[in-house]
Amino acid sequence: MSKISRVIARQVFDSRGNPTIEAEVFSGNLSCSAICPSGASTGTYEAFEKRDKIKRKYLGKSVFKAINIINNKIAKKLKNKNVHNQEKIDTILINLDGTKQKINLGANSILAVSIAVKKLSAKIKKVPLYSSFLIKKNFKLPFPMMNIINGGAHSNNGLRIQEFMIRPDGAKNFSQAVQMCFLVIQNLKKIINKRGFSTSVGDEGGFAPMISKNEEALNMIVQAIKKSGFKNGKQISICLDVAANELYKKNKYSIHSNKYITAEKSVNLFKKIITKYKIKSIEDPFAENDWKSWNMLMKKIKKVQIVGDDIYVTNLQRLKIGFLNKSSNSILIKLNQIGTVTETLEVIKFAHAIGFSTIISHRSGDSEDTFIADFAVGTNSSQIKSGSLARSERVSKYNQLIRIEESLGKKAKMNKIH
Ligand code: PGA
Ligand code: ZN
């Protein structure tokens, strides 16, 4: 048993320059820290993110109240607890909060501590972090889904769809996966430049050219894939995150243009672009409570990964509803949507049991913390979303996966996309 001797927290800053929490957990003279990420297109049912909401202080965005909670309430409760008993520690945190959406303590304070505990446990045991989750052998590397054109709430270009991603399906190993994405990104940069648009990047490191039509973005990506010598839909596949919550009003959607149309019509237009651009994965095609439309899409399109993010918010109860309703075949996993490592693992276990693929995800406001890279490997997740190959907070996760691949040596294999 290794006892927790001290828990402290400090205010640091995320990739958007907003305040966030770093928690540090100590056992004797060893310690580990973790930084909580933050979303922009958040789901209504996500766990609560506690901010001070005092206008004259960081425009309301500071997190000193949450930090106080860690330094006092949480630190007191966790003192002398066994750092290796993650479930017990997470249960203490959940009970100390006592609400469904972690409104009292804030999921940001809880998660920063929960992750720091997990890291410290691995450090004390002197085992790689990735080996301390669900699987203990046959580790596999996830396929990266790189967000190479940013739209929606992540940029101000007016593009309807939030994320245009590429997934290097033909990669034999993770390093090759990154190399393939690198080539497409560099070629895309040239194409965007040639068209006279800016090649500056959005929140997740993807380009954010001032185009507003989805098909314009898709055409440029197809061109970049070709120019890189790959076959679209074979070696490289296009994947989308629609983030449809943001494009929903009175039962209608403005996904395909700025005109609001019915879900039925949207499904037909989805079908069209899926066929034309050989799209392999679509996240949040409809809004978080529109279970009917999700099911309609599942019935009408086959062999496409349909991913629930805002609809499930990494919440077991919501995933169960989705399973019964046949809403999707995949779930996006964001630890701060639910708030503890243990609850996140429960969701992943259930998702795998019902045959869903799991995609571990960063948030649009992220940091240098690379926990999710190890988490993706250790939970046998087939994919990881960490933005493009730009901005260190995005690239750091891919770099950590390169290190993990190296440490696994010849045993390293890519996961399977089903
Ligand atoms: P968010 O975006 O972190 O702003 O929610 C990521 C996503 O929607 O997948
Ligand atoms: Zn999403």
mmCIF file of C-alpha atoms and ligand atoms in Angstrom, residues 41 154 162-163 165 241-243 283-284 307-310 332 334 337 361 363 385, ligand 2:
data_model
loop_
_atom_site.group_PDB
_atom_site.id
_atom_site.type_symbol
_atom_site.label_atom_id
_atom_site.label_comp_id
_atom_site.label_asym_id
_atom_site.label_seq_id
_atom_site.Cartn_x
_atom_site.Cartn_y
_atom_site.Cartn_z
ATOM 1 C CA SER A 41 -19.147 22.459 -28.275
ATOM 2 C CA HIS A 154 -13.755 25.688 -33.487
ATOM 3 C CA GLN A 162 -17.065 21.146 -37.195
ATOM 4 C CA GLU A 163 -14.358 18.616 -38.008
ATOM 5 C CA MET A 165 -10.705 14.359 -40.319
ATOM 6 C CA ASP A 241 -17.652 15.320 -36.706
ATOM 7 C CA VAL A 242 -20.813 17.244 -37.544
ATOM 8 C CA ALA A 243 -21.414 18.453 -33.949
ATOM 9 C CA GLU A 283 -19.815 11.742 -35.361
ATOM 10 C CA ASP A 284 -22.834 13.545 -33.898
ATOM 11 C CA VAL A 307 -20.134 7.940 -33.401
ATOM 12 C CA GLY A 308 -21.969 9.375 -30.400
ATOM 13 C CA ASP A 309 -20.295 12.245 -28.577
ATOM 14 C CA ASP A 310 -22.726 14.869 -27.251
ATOM 15 C CA LEU A 332 -16.489 9.017 -28.356
ATOM 16 C CA LYS A 334 -13.930 12.184 -23.145
ATOM 17 C CA GLN A 337 -17.614 14.584 -19.756
ATOM 18 C CA SER A 361 -10.744 12.070 -27.533
ATOM 19 C CA ARG A 363 -11.051 18.480 -25.999
ATOM 20 C CA LYS A 385 -8.852 11.919 -31.846
HETATM 21 ZN ZN ZN B 2 -17.645 15.755 -31.195
#
